[in-house]
Amino acid sequence: MKYAVVTFGCRVNQADSLGVEAALTAAGAEAVSCERADVVLVNTCSVTASADQGARQTIRRIHRENPDARIVVTGCFASRAPGDVAALPGVSAIVPNLRKDALAATLLPMLGREPGEGPCGRPPSPGLMGRTAWTLRAQTGCSETCSYCIIPTTRGPSRSRPLRDVLDELARVVDAGYREVALTGVHLGAWGRDLGAADTLASLLDALAHAPGDFRVRVSSLEPMDCTPAVLDVVAAHPARFAAHLHLPLQHACDDMLRAMQRPYTRRAFAALVDDVRRRWPDAAIGSDVIVGFPGETDAQAQTLASYLERSPLTHVHVFPYSDRPGTVAEAMPGKVAGPVVKARASRLRDISRQLSSAFRRSQVGRVRPALTIGDGHVAVTDNYLKVPAPPGLARNAWVDVEVPPLDGVAAEPD
Ligand code: SF4
């Protein structure tokens, strides 16, 4: 009756794991550490070679420390390389992404429970999986063709959850006390394209803007081409409902590189978008992702990327060193960049990201922002994604207005 969940990778995996944890706790199963668990679910990622390696090492470690545990593996690595995963010690079952909806039904019998059995368990509440926010997955899969990306293979084409489903889940978790909801999808901007002409990301956001309850929505990663004026109009019109925070993956600032990556926008269009976001929302956090060392990337192109980032209004950047993913278009491209060169370029970009984060934080010192306490209540995260000390005496999941203090001792980003 004891289980543990280990989750790698993106917010979509977090949402999937949260959903499974909610079903297991509702059936009366108890969350424990991997060493004490009867069943361990490992939700894997395969976005880079090191993500695969991390999953392998974790599964081996769980088996070494708890040889009796039955290990169930799901996620992108399990979907991409099920044979490799099945050969790892202690693995009892593999649930590929396309069957993730059946995860709880797979795990519950292993825990001596049947799906739907209850009511001895508890509903989900803030703090489940150590997270104060609920991650609400509106969509999964991706129908784009980015040349480096394995995700369309491991997750299949884009599929949207009907609006009613999304709103029902939202109502459940808001009733359960969640005050922040991270809206997520593998390709969130594609929400609704497979549903009907009236269903767009802007219409989904509008429905969330008007849903009842005391909660805030943080929109997760949005592809630049999907962050339309209609989307920005909705979020800007409802500042109390939407956190002042967007994440817009650039990937590269050279149009040649963007073309080779098969990303459908130019650097100029991206720059105009983030400038527009900054104009509309002067205090917003604006994050991004970049890939460094993509095949054929020259020193000059790496320099162009670094120069753009330095001058941009971005507030933090996640830097992904390129690695071949099996079967992708980019895997077959010539001009692979040597490892030490990739490492040096990545290190420079991470320095720039730190500078952007520090500059943003300095710009916010003295401003009063709405924030939600996390963890044991000593720390809060502002709507614009700054971690700040909370006033004393608060528990997790409390709203508080905080004045942003100088940087000392507090990270510029919550995670
Ligand atoms: S939009 Fe591109 S990078 Fe994102 S999941 Fe789809 S194919 Fe991968």
PDB file of N, CA and C in Angstrom, residues 145-222:
ATOM      1  N   THR A 145       7.243  20.048 -36.185  1.00  0.00           N
ATOM      2  CA  THR A 145       8.316  19.227 -36.768  1.00  0.00           C
ATOM      3  C   THR A 145       9.700  19.797 -36.446  1.00  0.00           C
ATOM      4  N   CYS A 146       9.880  20.330 -35.258  1.00  0.00           N
ATOM      5  CA  CYS A 146      11.196  20.877 -34.893  1.00  0.00           C
ATOM      6  C   CYS A 146      12.242  19.773 -35.089  1.00  0.00           C
ATOM      7  N   SER A 147      13.317  20.117 -35.790  1.00  0.00           N
ATOM      8  CA  SER A 147      14.191  19.066 -36.324  1.00  0.00           C
ATOM      9  C   SER A 147      14.990  18.334 -35.257  1.00  0.00           C
ATOM     10  N   TYR A 148      15.108  18.921 -34.070  1.00  0.00           N
ATOM     11  CA  TYR A 148      15.921  18.310 -33.013  1.00  0.00           C
ATOM     12  C   TYR A 148      15.089  17.515 -32.016  1.00  0.00           C
ATOM     13  N   CYS A 149      13.758  17.545 -32.160  1.00  0.00           N
ATOM     14  CA  CYS A 149      12.892  17.162 -31.035  1.00  0.00           C
ATOM     15  C   CYS A 149      12.342  15.745 -31.191  1.00  0.00           C
ATOM     16  N   ILE A 150      12.429  14.985 -30.123  1.00  0.00           N
ATOM     17  CA  ILE A 150      11.958  13.601 -30.094  1.00  0.00           C
ATOM     18  C   ILE A 150      10.506  13.520 -29.631  1.00  0.00           C
ATOM     19  N   ILE A 151       9.983  14.628 -29.100  1.00  0.00           N
ATOM     20  CA  ILE A 151       8.689  14.568 -28.405  1.00  0.00           C
ATOM     21  C   ILE A 151       7.528  14.139 -29.301  1.00  0.00           C
ATOM     22  N   PRO A 152       7.430  14.627 -30.560  1.00  0.00           N
ATOM     23  CA  PRO A 152       6.306  14.143 -31.380  1.00  0.00           C
ATOM     24  C   PRO A 152       6.316  12.624 -31.545  1.00  0.00           C
ATOM     25  N   THR A 153       7.500  12.004 -31.498  1.00  0.00           N
ATOM     26  CA  THR A 153       7.590  10.544 -31.588  1.00  0.00           C
ATOM     27  C   THR A 153       7.127   9.884 -30.295  1.00  0.00           C
ATOM     28  N   THR A 154       7.532  10.457 -29.166  1.00  0.00           N
ATOM     29  CA  THR A 154       7.227   9.790 -27.895  1.00  0.00           C
ATOM     30  C   THR A 154       5.842  10.130 -27.361  1.00  0.00           C
ATOM     31  N   ARG A 155       5.289  11.252 -27.776  1.00  0.00           N
ATOM     32  CA  ARG A 155       3.990  11.667 -27.229  1.00  0.00           C
ATOM     33  C   ARG A 155       2.880  11.647 -28.265  1.00  0.00           C
ATOM     34  N   GLY A 156       3.205  11.455 -29.527  1.00  0.00           N
ATOM     35  CA  GLY A 156       2.165  11.426 -30.552  1.00  0.00           C
ATOM     36  C   GLY A 156       1.690  12.817 -30.932  1.00  0.00           C
ATOM     37  N   PRO A 157       0.705  12.891 -31.836  1.00  0.00           N
ATOM     38  CA  PRO A 157       0.219  14.195 -32.298  1.00  0.00           C
ATOM     39  C   PRO A 157      -0.536  14.949 -31.215  1.00  0.00           C
ATOM     40  N   SER A 158      -0.738  16.231 -31.462  1.00  0.00           N
ATOM     41  CA  SER A 158      -1.416  17.082 -30.484  1.00  0.00           C
ATOM     42  C   SER A 158      -2.847  16.615 -30.224  1.00  0.00           C
ATOM     43  N   ARG A 159      -3.187  16.488 -28.958  1.00  0.00           N
ATOM     44  CA  ARG A 159      -4.568  16.176 -28.551  1.00  0.00           C
ATOM     45  C   ARG A 159      -4.961  17.114 -27.409  1.00  0.00           C
ATOM     46  N   SER A 160      -6.107  17.767 -27.578  1.00  0.00           N
ATOM     47  CA  SER A 160      -6.579  18.723 -26.562  1.00  0.00           C
ATOM     48  C   SER A 160      -7.616  18.067 -25.670  1.00  0.00           C
ATOM     49  N   ARG A 161      -7.604  18.455 -24.414  1.00  0.00           N
ATOM     50  CA  ARG A 161      -8.714  18.036 -23.540  1.00  0.00           C
ATOM     51  C   ARG A 161      -9.880  18.986 -23.774  1.00  0.00           C
ATOM     52  N   PRO A 162     -11.094  18.472 -23.834  1.00  0.00           N
ATOM     53  CA  PRO A 162     -12.231  19.372 -24.014  1.00  0.00           C
ATOM     54  C   PRO A 162     -12.292  20.409 -22.889  1.00  0.00           C
ATOM     55  N   LEU A 163     -12.805  21.580 -23.230  1.00  0.00           N
ATOM     56  CA  LEU A 163     -12.868  22.671 -22.256  1.00  0.00           C
ATOM     57  C   LEU A 163     -13.582  22.229 -20.970  1.00  0.00           C
ATOM     58  N   ARG A 164     -14.685  21.473 -21.118  1.00  0.00           N
ATOM     59  CA  ARG A 164     -15.450  21.056 -19.937  1.00  0.00           C
ATOM     60  C   ARG A 164     -14.575  20.258 -18.969  1.00  0.00           C
ATOM     61  N   ASP A 165     -13.749  19.340 -19.540  1.00  0.00           N
ATOM     62  CA  ASP A 165     -12.835  18.533 -18.704  1.00  0.00           C
ATOM     63  C   ASP A 165     -11.862  19.415 -17.935  1.00  0.00           C
ATOM     64  N   VAL A 166     -11.295  20.385 -18.666  1.00  0.00           N
ATOM     65  CA  VAL A 166     -10.301  21.260 -18.037  1.00  0.00           C
ATOM     66  C   VAL A 166     -10.956  22.055 -16.915  1.00  0.00           C
ATOM     67  N   LEU A 167     -12.157  22.588 -17.197  1.00  0.00           N
ATOM     68  CA  LEU A 167     -12.828  23.402 -16.173  1.00  0.00           C
ATOM     69  C   LEU A 167     -13.274  22.551 -14.979  1.00  0.00           C
ATOM     70  N   ASP A 168     -13.679  21.298 -15.249  1.00  0.00           N
ATOM     71  CA  ASP A 168     -14.074  20.422 -14.133  1.00  0.00           C
ATOM     72  C   ASP A 168     -12.880  20.140 -13.225  1.00  0.00           C
ATOM     73  N   GLU A 169     -11.726  19.843 -13.836  1.00  0.00           N
ATOM     74  CA  GLU A 169     -10.536  19.582 -13.006  1.00  0.00           C
ATOM     75  C   GLU A 169     -10.154  20.837 -12.230  1.00  0.00           C
ATOM     76  N   LEU A 170     -10.233  21.970 -12.912  1.00  0.00           N
ATOM     77  CA  LEU A 170      -9.925  23.238 -12.243  1.00  0.00           C
ATOM     78  C   LEU A 170     -10.832  23.433 -11.023  1.00  0.00           C
ATOM     79  N   ALA A 171     -12.132  23.230 -11.207  1.00  0.00           N
ATOM     80  CA  ALA A 171     -13.081  23.433 -10.095  1.00  0.00           C
ATOM     81  C   ALA A 171     -12.752  22.495  -8.936  1.00  0.00           C
ATOM     82  N   ARG A 172     -12.373  21.235  -9.268  1.00  0.00           N
ATOM     83  CA  ARG A 172     -12.046  20.265  -8.213  1.00  0.00           C
ATOM     84  C   ARG A 172     -10.843  20.726  -7.393  1.00  0.00           C
ATOM     85  N   VAL A 173      -9.800  21.164  -8.093  1.00  0.00           N
ATOM     86  CA  VAL A 173      -8.581  21.497  -7.339  1.00  0.00           C
ATOM     87  C   VAL A 173      -8.720  22.833  -6.612  1.00  0.00           C
ATOM     88  N   VAL A 174      -9.498  23.757  -7.181  1.00  0.00           N
ATOM     89  CA  VAL A 174      -9.741  25.018  -6.467  1.00  0.00           C
ATOM     90  C   VAL A 174     -10.569  24.737  -5.211  1.00  0.00           C
ATOM     91  N   ASP A 175     -11.569  23.850  -5.337  1.00  0.00           N
ATOM     92  CA  ASP A 175     -12.346  23.444  -4.156  1.00  0.00           C
ATOM     93  C   ASP A 175     -11.442  22.797  -3.111  1.00  0.00           C
ATOM     94  N   ALA A 176     -10.427  22.062  -3.577  1.00  0.00           N
ATOM     95  CA  ALA A 176      -9.518  21.366  -2.648  1.00  0.00           C
ATOM     96  C   ALA A 176      -8.506  22.328  -2.022  1.00  0.00           C
ATOM     97  N   GLY A 177      -8.537  23.607  -2.424  1.00  0.00           N
ATOM     98  CA  GLY A 177      -7.688  24.600  -1.768  1.00  0.00           C
ATOM     99  C   GLY A 177      -6.512  25.105  -2.579  1.00  0.00           C
ATOM    100  N   TYR A 178      -6.329  24.591  -3.799  1.00  0.00           N
ATOM    101  CA  TYR A 178      -5.205  25.094  -4.603  1.00  0.00           C
ATOM    102  C   TYR A 178      -5.452  26.546  -4.993  1.00  0.00           C
ATOM    103  N   ARG A 179      -4.403  27.366  -4.876  1.00  0.00           N
ATOM    104  CA  ARG A 179      -4.536  28.790  -5.205  1.00  0.00           C
ATOM    105  C   ARG A 179      -3.692  29.172  -6.415  1.00  0.00           C
ATOM    106  N   GLU A 180      -2.823  28.288  -6.823  1.00  0.00           N
ATOM    107  CA  GLU A 180      -2.097  28.556  -8.067  1.00  0.00           C
ATOM    108  C   GLU A 180      -2.202  27.328  -8.958  1.00  0.00           C
ATOM    109  N   VAL A 181      -2.502  27.574 -10.218  1.00  0.00           N
ATOM    110  CA  VAL A 181      -2.647  26.506 -11.200  1.00  0.00           C
ATOM    111  C   VAL A 181      -1.693  26.818 -12.340  1.00  0.00           C
ATOM    112  N   ALA A 182      -0.784  25.876 -12.606  1.00  0.00           N
ATOM    113  CA  ALA A 182       0.124  26.038 -13.750  1.00  0.00           C
ATOM    114  C   ALA A 182      -0.536  25.373 -14.951  1.00  0.00           C
ATOM    115  N   LEU A 183      -0.916  26.170 -15.922  1.00  0.00           N
ATOM    116  CA  LEU A 183      -1.583  25.633 -17.111  1.00  0.00           C
ATOM    117  C   LEU A 183      -0.518  25.140 -18.081  1.00  0.00           C
ATOM    118  N   THR A 184      -0.618  23.882 -18.465  1.00  0.00           N
ATOM    119  CA  THR A 184       0.474  23.326 -19.240  1.00  0.00           C
ATOM    120  C   THR A 184      -0.014  22.403 -20.349  1.00  0.00           C
ATOM    121  N   GLY A 185       0.889  22.127 -21.280  1.00  0.00           N
ATOM    122  CA  GLY A 185       0.652  21.174 -22.358  1.00  0.00           C
ATOM    123  C   GLY A 185       1.983  20.951 -23.052  1.00  0.00           C
ATOM    124  N   VAL A 186       2.106  19.858 -23.780  1.00  0.00           N
ATOM    125  CA  VAL A 186       3.348  19.653 -24.538  1.00  0.00           C
ATOM    126  C   VAL A 186       3.470  20.761 -25.584  1.00  0.00           C
ATOM    127  N   HIS A 187       2.379  21.077 -26.243  1.00  0.00           N
ATOM    128  CA  HIS A 187       2.319  22.208 -27.169  1.00  0.00           C
ATOM    129  C   HIS A 187       1.026  22.962 -26.848  1.00  0.00           C
ATOM    130  N   LEU A 188       1.092  23.701 -25.729  1.00  0.00           N
ATOM    131  CA  LEU A 188      -0.114  24.340 -25.183  1.00  0.00           C
ATOM    132  C   LEU A 188      -0.803  25.244 -26.200  1.00  0.00           C
ATOM    133  N   GLY A 189       0.007  25.921 -27.022  1.00  0.00           N
ATOM    134  CA  GLY A 189      -0.567  26.863 -27.990  1.00  0.00           C
ATOM    135  C   GLY A 189      -1.439  26.183 -29.028  1.00  0.00           C
ATOM    136  N   ALA A 190      -1.307  24.864 -29.166  1.00  0.00           N
ATOM    137  CA  ALA A 190      -2.132  24.129 -30.138  1.00  0.00           C
ATOM    138  C   ALA A 190      -3.478  23.738 -29.542  1.00  0.00           C
ATOM    139  N   TRP A 191      -3.704  24.124 -28.269  1.00  0.00           N
ATOM    140  CA  TRP A 191      -4.969  23.713 -27.643  1.00  0.00           C
ATOM    141  C   TRP A 191      -6.153  24.116 -28.528  1.00  0.00           C
ATOM    142  N   GLY A 192      -7.064  23.202 -28.725  1.00  0.00           N
ATOM    143  CA  GLY A 192      -8.312  23.480 -29.420  1.00  0.00           C
ATOM    144  C   GLY A 192      -8.282  23.206 -30.910  1.00  0.00           C
ATOM    145  N   ARG A 193      -7.104  23.127 -31.518  1.00  0.00           N
ATOM    146  CA  ARG A 193      -7.056  22.956 -32.977  1.00  0.00           C
ATOM    147  C   ARG A 193      -7.734  21.667 -33.413  1.00  0.00           C
ATOM    148  N   ASP A 194      -7.746  20.661 -32.546  1.00  0.00           N
ATOM    149  CA  ASP A 194      -8.400  19.397 -32.882  1.00  0.00           C
ATOM    150  C   ASP A 194      -9.812  19.333 -32.308  1.00  0.00           C
ATOM    151  N   LEU A 195     -10.312  20.432 -31.751  1.00  0.00           N
ATOM    152  CA  LEU A 195     -11.653  20.405 -31.151  1.00  0.00           C
ATOM    153  C   LEU A 195     -12.677  21.113 -32.034  1.00  0.00           C
ATOM    154  N   GLY A 196     -12.491  22.396 -32.278  1.00  0.00           N
ATOM    155  CA  GLY A 196     -13.464  23.128 -33.085  1.00  0.00           C
ATOM    156  C   GLY A 196     -12.945  24.511 -33.383  1.00  0.00           C
ATOM    157  N   ALA A 197     -13.565  25.177 -34.368  1.00  0.00           N
ATOM    158  CA  ALA A 197     -13.042  26.460 -34.832  1.00  0.00           C
ATOM    159  C   ALA A 197     -13.040  27.508 -33.716  1.00  0.00           C
ATOM    160  N   ALA A 198     -13.998  27.392 -32.783  1.00  0.00           N
ATOM    161  CA  ALA A 198     -14.083  28.419 -31.733  1.00  0.00           C
ATOM    162  C   ALA A 198     -13.097  28.156 -30.596  1.00  0.00           C
ATOM    163  N   ASP A 199     -12.465  26.985 -30.612  1.00  0.00           N
ATOM    164  CA  ASP A 199     -11.577  26.621 -29.510  1.00  0.00           C
ATOM    165  C   ASP A 199     -10.137  27.005 -29.836  1.00  0.00           C
ATOM    166  N   THR A 200      -9.647  28.016 -29.149  1.00  0.00           N
ATOM    167  CA  THR A 200      -8.264  28.459 -29.320  1.00  0.00           C
ATOM    168  C   THR A 200      -7.676  28.663 -27.933  1.00  0.00           C
ATOM    169  N   LEU A 201      -6.367  28.822 -27.879  1.00  0.00           N
ATOM    170  CA  LEU A 201      -5.764  29.081 -26.570  1.00  0.00           C
ATOM    171  C   LEU A 201      -6.381  30.333 -25.945  1.00  0.00           C
ATOM    172  N   ALA A 202      -6.650  31.352 -26.771  1.00  0.00           N
ATOM    173  CA  ALA A 202      -7.234  32.587 -26.220  1.00  0.00           C
ATOM    174  C   ALA A 202      -8.611  32.294 -25.608  1.00  0.00           C
ATOM    175  N   SER A 203      -9.398  31.433 -26.259  1.00  0.00           N
ATOM    176  CA  SER A 203     -10.728  31.144 -25.699  1.00  0.00           C
ATOM    177  C   SER A 203     -10.607  30.312 -24.418  1.00  0.00           C
ATOM    178  N   LEU A 204      -9.615  29.411 -24.367  1.00  0.00           N
ATOM    179  CA  LEU A 204      -9.379  28.657 -23.132  1.00  0.00           C
ATOM    180  C   LEU A 204      -8.995  29.611 -21.996  1.00  0.00           C
ATOM    181  N   LEU A 205      -8.076  30.535 -22.291  1.00  0.00           N
ATOM    182  CA  LEU A 205      -7.639  31.476 -21.252  1.00  0.00           C
ATOM    183  C   LEU A 205      -8.799  32.356 -20.797  1.00  0.00           C
ATOM    184  N   ASP A 206      -9.641  32.744 -21.760  1.00  0.00           N
ATOM    185  CA  ASP A 206     -10.795  33.570 -21.406  1.00  0.00           C
ATOM    186  C   ASP A 206     -11.722  32.796 -20.449  1.00  0.00           C
ATOM    187  N   ALA A 207     -11.903  31.503 -20.732  1.00  0.00           N
ATOM    188  CA  ALA A 207     -12.750  30.693 -19.837  1.00  0.00           C
ATOM    189  C   ALA A 207     -12.118  30.601 -18.448  1.00  0.00           C
ATOM    190  N   LEU A 208     -10.800  30.453 -18.390  1.00  0.00           N
ATOM    191  CA  LEU A 208     -10.129  30.407 -17.080  1.00  0.00           C
ATOM    192  C   LEU A 208     -10.233  31.753 -16.373  1.00  0.00           C
ATOM    193  N   ALA A 209     -10.184  32.823 -17.152  1.00  0.00           N
ATOM    194  CA  ALA A 209     -10.272  34.171 -16.555  1.00  0.00           C
ATOM    195  C   ALA A 209     -11.607  34.362 -15.858  1.00  0.00           C
ATOM    196  N   HIS A 210     -12.658  33.726 -16.383  1.00  0.00           N
ATOM    197  CA  HIS A 210     -13.989  33.933 -15.821  1.00  0.00           C
ATOM    198  C   HIS A 210     -14.450  32.790 -14.905  1.00  0.00           C
ATOM    199  N   ALA A 211     -13.607  31.816 -14.668  1.00  0.00           N
ATOM    200  CA  ALA A 211     -13.993  30.708 -13.779  1.00  0.00           C
ATOM    201  C   ALA A 211     -14.033  31.216 -12.337  1.00  0.00           C
ATOM    202  N   PRO A 212     -14.991  30.712 -11.529  1.00  0.00           N
ATOM    203  CA  PRO A 212     -15.087  31.213 -10.152  1.00  0.00           C
ATOM    204  C   PRO A 212     -13.949  30.680  -9.280  1.00  0.00           C
ATOM    205  N   GLY A 213     -13.640  31.420  -8.199  1.00  0.00           N
ATOM    206  CA  GLY A 213     -12.653  30.929  -7.229  1.00  0.00           C
ATOM    207  C   GLY A 213     -11.511  31.903  -7.046  1.00  0.00           C
ATOM    208  N   ASP A 214     -10.805  31.680  -5.919  1.00  0.00           N
ATOM    209  CA  ASP A 214      -9.681  32.543  -5.552  1.00  0.00           C
ATOM    210  C   ASP A 214      -8.390  31.839  -5.971  1.00  0.00           C
ATOM    211  N   PHE A 215      -8.043  31.945  -7.220  1.00  0.00           N
ATOM    212  CA  PHE A 215      -6.837  31.260  -7.706  1.00  0.00           C
ATOM    213  C   PHE A 215      -6.189  32.085  -8.814  1.00  0.00           C
ATOM    214  N   ARG A 216      -4.932  31.761  -9.036  1.00  0.00           N
ATOM    215  CA  ARG A 216      -4.137  32.443 -10.058  1.00  0.00           C
ATOM    216  C   ARG A 216      -3.656  31.391 -11.049  1.00  0.00           C
ATOM    217  N   VAL A 217      -3.594  31.775 -12.308  1.00  0.00           N
ATOM    218  CA  VAL A 217      -3.101  30.867 -13.347  1.00  0.00           C
ATOM    219  C   VAL A 217      -1.720  31.331 -13.788  1.00  0.00           C
ATOM    220  N   ARG A 218      -0.783  30.399 -13.812  1.00  0.00           N
ATOM    221  CA  ARG A 218       0.538  30.687 -14.386  1.00  0.00           C
ATOM    222  C   ARG A 218       0.619  29.898 -15.688  1.00  0.00           C
ATOM    223  N   VAL A 219       0.730  30.600 -16.782  1.00  0.00           N
ATOM    224  CA  VAL A 219       0.752  29.932 -18.086  1.00  0.00           C
ATOM    225  C   VAL A 219       2.160  29.382 -18.303  1.00  0.00           C
ATOM    226  N   SER A 220       2.252  28.082 -18.575  1.00  0.00           N
ATOM    227  CA  SER A 220       3.572  27.472 -18.798  1.00  0.00           C
ATOM    228  C   SER A 220       4.063  27.792 -20.206  1.00  0.00           C
ATOM    229  N   SER A 221       5.102  27.116 -20.594  1.00  0.00           N
ATOM    230  CA  SER A 221       5.805  27.436 -21.838  1.00  0.00           C
ATOM    231  C   SER A 221       4.850  27.554 -23.036  1.00  0.00           C
ATOM    232  N   LEU A 222       5.025  28.654 -23.782  1.00  0.00           N
ATOM    233  CA  LEU A 222       4.192  28.921 -24.965  1.00  0.00           C
ATOM    234  C   LEU A 222       5.111  29.154 -26.154  1.00  0.00           C
TER     235      LEU A 222
END
